[in-house]
């Protein structure tokens, strides 16, 4: 999933979030991906640089690592990152991606570290002066998906060895519309199969109904309609999901055998 990042800041007494780079709030912030910020013992000895005292003194663990972007200079500054998703719970088959459609749950994570480029340049300490990112605000949406997140800001941990970065974990699920649509098609499929099986039973076994061409036409029509119904589902994966095993496949088998029995019993 592609995620676009930009910096926002709150204003005291205002519930809105504003973009870094607006008016007087211009500053250069280096953003690093999947990097840890660790305490640096060299910095406390640099008492000749007054502004350093206002920072929690952390540096990126790889001092040669280039940032993925520099944000905060302009209102429109942003950076796109690709995040891979996997199964949310490894031992839960009912939430397994694709197989558990439409109840599958996916998760992906990223670690973000932010440093003050201006302070690092003045002190000649590259990749240093990490500061806390308090959280994220999700904007926009993905069609037929629900996205949620939880974050951990290690800068708030009193233990210095905890580091100073933001751990972000995304969780995505199918939307309610997808789940309701899949459930309706699942129920409709079983109703059709039960009706056809009942008519076949009344025609072949109890002979309470006379064989008629319409039962064969309905059976064959339903048989070819099921693949179309399945591919009407939003974001439908390839064949082999749990929905196929308990819905589409048994329904097709029931209707197929009903059609064969009717034709074999009444070849005319």
Short mmCIF file of C-alpha atoms in Angstrom, two decimals:
data_model
loop_
_atom_site.label_atom_id
_atom_site.label_comp_id
_atom_site.label_asym_id
_atom_site.label_seq_id
_atom_site.Cartn_x
_atom_site.Cartn_y
_atom_site.Cartn_z
CA UNK A 1 0.00 0.00 0.00
CA UNK A 2 1.28 3.44 -0.90
CA UNK A 3 1.22 5.92 2.01
CA UNK A 4 2.00 9.60 1.60
CA UNK A 5 3.48 11.40 4.64
CA UNK A 6 3.61 15.09 5.53
CA UNK A 7 4.23 16.95 8.78
CA UNK A 8 1.42 18.50 10.81
CA UNK A 9 1.55 20.44 14.04
CA UNK A 10 -1.12 21.49 16.59
CA UNK A 11 -1.70 25.01 17.87
CA UNK A 12 -2.56 25.62 21.51
CA UNK A 13 -6.27 26.26 21.91
CA UNK A 14 -7.02 25.10 18.36
CA UNK A 15 -8.21 21.60 17.50
CA UNK A 16 -6.97 21.86 13.89
CA UNK A 17 -3.68 20.53 12.52
CA UNK A 18 -1.54 22.74 10.29
CA UNK A 19 1.09 21.84 7.70
CA UNK A 20 4.73 22.35 8.52
CA UNK A 21 6.06 25.11 6.29
CA UNK A 22 3.19 27.53 6.82
CA UNK A 23 4.32 31.10 7.48
CA UNK A 24 6.63 31.36 10.49
CA UNK A 25 6.72 27.63 11.15
CA UNK A 26 9.33 26.88 8.47
CA UNK A 27 12.13 24.49 9.42
CA UNK A 28 13.96 21.53 7.88
CA UNK A 29 13.22 18.12 9.32
CA UNK A 30 14.90 14.95 8.06
CA UNK A 31 12.69 11.87 7.97
CA UNK A 32 14.16 8.35 8.17
CA UNK A 33 12.41 5.06 7.58
CA UNK A 34 12.97 1.90 9.66
CA UNK A 35 15.84 3.46 11.59
CA UNK A 36 16.38 3.63 15.34
CA UNK A 37 17.37 6.77 17.26
CA UNK A 38 19.79 6.03 20.12
CA UNK A 39 21.42 8.19 22.80
CA UNK A 40 24.75 9.71 21.79
CA UNK A 41 27.26 10.28 24.58
CA UNK A 42 29.15 12.96 22.64
CA UNK A 43 26.37 15.51 22.62
CA UNK A 44 26.03 16.33 26.37
CA UNK A 45 29.65 17.56 26.36
CA UNK A 46 28.85 20.22 23.72
CA UNK A 47 27.82 22.92 26.17
CA UNK A 48 29.11 25.67 23.86
CA UNK A 49 26.03 25.27 21.62
CA UNK A 50 23.07 26.66 23.62
CA UNK A 51 20.21 25.34 21.46
CA UNK A 52 21.20 21.73 22.07
CA UNK A 53 19.84 21.89 25.61
CA UNK A 54 16.28 21.99 24.30
CA UNK A 55 16.55 18.58 22.62
CA UNK A 56 16.44 14.99 23.76
CA UNK A 57 19.87 14.03 22.56
CA UNK A 58 19.47 11.12 20.16
CA UNK A 59 21.09 10.21 16.86
CA UNK A 60 20.09 7.76 14.14
CA UNK A 61 21.92 4.48 14.78
CA UNK A 62 23.45 4.62 11.28
CA UNK A 63 25.15 8.00 10.93
CA UNK A 64 25.64 7.46 7.19
CA UNK A 65 22.00 6.66 6.46
CA UNK A 66 20.43 9.25 4.13
CA UNK A 67 16.94 10.50 4.99
CA UNK A 68 14.06 9.46 2.76
CA UNK A 69 12.92 13.09 2.65
CA UNK A 70 13.35 16.56 4.11
CA UNK A 71 10.03 18.02 5.24
CA UNK A 72 8.85 21.31 6.70
CA UNK A 73 10.27 23.77 4.19
CA UNK A 74 7.03 24.09 2.23
CA UNK A 75 3.38 23.51 2.96
CA UNK A 76 3.17 20.88 0.20
CA UNK A 77 6.21 18.81 1.29
CA UNK A 78 5.43 15.07 1.38
CA UNK A 79 7.01 11.68 0.78
CA UNK A 80 5.46 8.45 -0.51
CA UNK A 81 6.34 5.11 1.05
CA UNK A 82 5.35 1.59 0.05
CA UNK A 83 4.22 -0.60 2.97
CA UNK A 84 3.82 -4.35 2.58
CA UNK A 85 0.96 -6.07 4.39
CA UNK A 86 0.70 -9.57 5.79
CA UNK A 87 -1.62 -11.61 8.00
CA UNK A 88 -2.75 -9.82 11.15
CA UNK A 89 -2.96 -12.95 13.31
CA UNK A 90 -0.77 -15.80 12.15
CA UNK A 91 -2.81 -18.58 13.78
CA UNK A 92 -6.30 -17.32 12.91
CA UNK A 93 -7.57 -18.96 9.71
CA UNK A 94 -10.76 -16.87 9.83
CA UNK A 95 -8.78 -13.66 9.27
CA UNK A 96 -6.18 -15.06 6.87
CA UNK A 97 -5.59 -12.67 3.94
CA UNK A 98 -7.50 -13.59 0.76
CA UNK A 99 -8.52 -17.05 2.04
CA UNK A 100 -10.87 -15.58 4.69
CA UNK A 101 -12.41 -13.09 2.23
CA UNK A 102 -14.34 -10.89 3.07
CA UNK A 103 -13.32 -11.13 6.74
CA UNK A 104 -9.57 -11.12 6.13
CA UNK A 105 -7.45 -8.72 8.16
CA UNK A 106 -4.10 -7.34 7.02
CA UNK A 107 -1.35 -5.57 8.92
CA UNK A 108 1.71 -3.56 7.95
CA UNK A 109 4.18 -1.49 9.93
CA UNK A 110 6.77 1.23 9.53
CA UNK A 111 9.20 3.01 11.88
CA UNK A 112 9.72 6.75 11.41
CA UNK A 113 12.51 8.85 12.90
CA UNK A 114 12.63 12.64 12.62
CA UNK A 115 15.72 14.81 13.15
CA UNK A 116 16.36 18.56 13.09
CA UNK A 117 18.53 19.20 10.03
CA UNK A 118 19.38 22.77 11.02
CA UNK A 119 20.64 21.78 14.47
CA UNK A 120 22.59 18.85 13.03
CA UNK A 121 24.31 21.08 10.46
CA UNK A 122 25.23 23.77 13.01
CA UNK A 123 26.68 21.19 15.39
CA UNK A 124 28.24 19.16 12.56
CA UNK A 125 26.51 16.05 13.87
CA UNK A 126 24.76 14.41 10.88
CA UNK A 127 21.65 12.37 11.57
CA UNK A 128 21.44 13.66 15.13
CA UNK A 129 18.97 15.68 17.23
CA UNK A 130 16.04 13.30 16.89
CA UNK A 131 12.73 14.56 18.23
CA UNK A 132 9.43 12.92 18.95
CA UNK A 133 6.56 12.40 16.53
CA UNK A 134 3.44 12.32 18.67
CA UNK A 135 1.25 10.31 16.32
CA UNK A 136 -0.39 10.20 12.90
CA UNK A 137 -3.62 11.48 11.43
CA UNK A 138 -5.08 9.37 8.62
CA UNK A 139 -6.55 11.36 5.75
CA UNK A 140 -8.29 10.03 2.63
CA UNK A 141 -9.68 6.55 2.10
CA UNK A 142 -9.28 3.39 0.01
CA UNK A 143 -12.31 2.11 -1.87
CA UNK A 144 -13.86 -0.95 -0.16
CA UNK A 145 -11.28 -0.95 2.66
CA UNK A 146 -11.25 0.31 6.25
CA UNK A 147 -7.88 1.52 7.54
CA UNK A 148 -6.99 1.95 11.21
CA UNK A 149 -3.69 2.40 12.99
CA UNK A 150 -1.98 2.36 16.36
CA UNK A 151 1.26 4.12 17.20
CA UNK A 152 3.98 3.98 19.84
CA UNK A 153 6.17 7.03 20.43
CA UNK A 154 9.28 5.69 22.16
CA UNK A 155 10.45 9.26 22.88
CA UNK A 156 7.88 9.32 25.66
CA UNK A 157 9.42 6.29 27.34
CA UNK A 158 11.44 7.33 30.41
CA UNK A 159 14.02 4.66 29.61
CA UNK A 160 16.75 6.31 27.45
CA UNK A 161 17.48 2.99 25.75
CA UNK A 162 13.93 2.90 24.36
CA UNK A 163 15.04 5.20 21.55
CA UNK A 164 13.20 8.11 19.97
CA UNK A 165 11.11 7.05 16.99
CA UNK A 166 7.49 6.48 16.05
CA UNK A 167 6.35 2.90 15.48
CA UNK A 168 3.25 2.80 13.28
CA UNK A 169 1.13 -0.30 12.76
CA UNK A 170 -1.62 -0.21 10.11
CA UNK A 171 -4.58 -2.60 10.16
CA UNK A 172 -6.88 -2.85 7.14
CA UNK A 173 -10.15 -4.72 6.76
CA UNK A 174 -12.78 -5.04 4.06
CA UNK A 175 -15.51 -2.43 4.32
CA UNK A 176 -18.99 -3.24 5.65
CA UNK A 177 -20.35 -2.94 2.10
CA UNK A 178 -18.06 -5.75 0.91
CA UNK A 179 -18.99 -7.99 3.85
CA UNK A 180 -22.74 -7.44 3.43
CA UNK A 181 -22.56 -8.05 -0.34
CA UNK A 182 -20.61 -11.28 0.11
CA UNK A 183 -23.00 -12.46 2.82
CA UNK A 184 -26.07 -11.75 0.66
CA UNK A 185 -24.61 -13.66 -2.31
CA UNK A 186 -23.68 -16.54 0.01
CA UNK A 187 -27.24 -16.76 1.41
CA UNK A 188 -28.82 -16.34 -2.03
CA UNK A 189 -26.66 -19.14 -3.41
CA UNK A 190 -27.76 -21.58 -0.73
CA UNK A 191 -31.43 -20.61 -1.12
CA UNK A 192 -31.23 -21.29 -4.87
CA UNK A 193 -29.49 -24.62 -4.29
CA UNK A 194 -32.00 -25.73 -1.67
CA UNK A 195 -34.96 -24.81 -3.88
CA UNK A 196 -33.53 -26.70 -6.86
CA UNK A 197 -32.66 -29.70 -4.68
CA UNK A 198 -36.18 -29.73 -3.22
CA UNK A 199 -37.80 -29.59 -6.67
CA UNK A 200 -35.52 -32.38 -7.84
CA UNK A 201 -36.52 -34.48 -4.81
CA UNK A 202 -40.22 -33.90 -5.46
CA UNK A 203 -39.77 -34.76 -9.14
CA UNK A 204 -37.47 -37.79 -8.94
CA UNK A 205 -38.13 -39.39 -5.53
CA UNK A 206 -41.69 -38.63 -4.44
CA UNK A 207 -42.96 -37.93 -7.99
CA UNK A 208 -45.29 -35.27 -6.60
CA UNK A 209 -44.28 -33.04 -9.48
CA UNK A 210 -44.11 -33.92 -13.12
CA UNK A 211 -40.82 -33.38 -14.90
CA UNK A 212 -40.86 -30.20 -16.91
CA UNK A 213 -38.31 -28.40 -19.07
CA UNK A 214 -38.34 -25.40 -16.73
CA UNK A 215 -36.62 -27.26 -13.88
CA UNK A 216 -33.76 -28.21 -16.20
CA UNK A 217 -33.56 -24.67 -17.57
CA UNK A 218 -33.51 -23.21 -14.06
CA UNK A 219 -30.84 -25.66 -12.92
CA UNK A 220 -28.56 -25.07 -15.87
CA UNK A 221 -29.14 -21.31 -15.72
CA UNK A 222 -28.25 -21.24 -12.04
CA UNK A 223 -25.18 -23.38 -12.71
CA UNK A 224 -23.75 -20.82 -15.12
CA UNK A 225 -24.90 -17.87 -13.02
CA UNK A 226 -22.79 -18.72 -9.96
CA UNK A 227 -19.41 -17.73 -11.47
CA UNK A 228 -20.94 -14.40 -12.49
CA UNK A 229 -22.31 -13.82 -9.01
CA UNK A 230 -18.92 -14.58 -7.49
CA UNK A 231 -17.08 -12.09 -9.66
CA UNK A 232 -19.61 -9.42 -8.74
CA UNK A 233 -18.03 -9.34 -5.29
CA UNK A 234 -15.87 -6.21 -4.73
CA UNK A 235 -12.16 -7.02 -4.77
CA UNK A 236 -12.79 -10.73 -5.19
CA UNK A 237 -9.59 -12.84 -4.98
CA UNK A 238 -8.76 -15.90 -7.05
CA UNK A 239 -10.74 -19.11 -6.56
CA UNK A 240 -9.97 -21.06 -3.40
CA UNK A 241 -11.25 -18.84 -0.60
CA UNK A 242 -13.25 -20.01 2.38
CA UNK A 243 -16.34 -18.51 0.75
CA UNK A 244 -15.77 -20.77 -2.27
CA UNK A 245 -15.35 -23.88 -0.13
CA UNK A 246 -18.52 -23.41 1.91
CA UNK A 247 -20.61 -21.51 -0.63
CA UNK A 248 -19.84 -21.49 -4.34
CA UNK A 249 -18.35 -24.98 -4.73
CA UNK A 250 -21.02 -27.00 -2.84
CA UNK A 251 -23.79 -25.01 -4.52
CA UNK A 252 -22.41 -25.76 -7.97
CA UNK A 253 -22.05 -29.46 -7.10
CA UNK A 254 -25.63 -29.67 -5.78
CA UNK A 255 -27.12 -27.99 -8.83
CA UNK A 256 -24.97 -30.04 -11.22
CA UNK A 257 -26.05 -33.37 -9.74
CA UNK A 258 -29.68 -32.26 -9.63
CA UNK A 259 -29.50 -31.47 -13.34
CA UNK A 260 -27.90 -34.84 -14.11
CA UNK A 261 -30.51 -36.77 -12.10
CA UNK A 262 -33.41 -35.00 -13.81
CA UNK A 263 -32.00 -35.56 -17.31
CA UNK A 264 -31.10 -39.20 -16.55
CA UNK A 265 -34.53 -39.93 -15.13
CA UNK A 266 -36.37 -38.15 -17.91
CA UNK A 267 -34.22 -38.20 -21.06
CA UNK A 268 -37.11 -36.96 -23.19
#
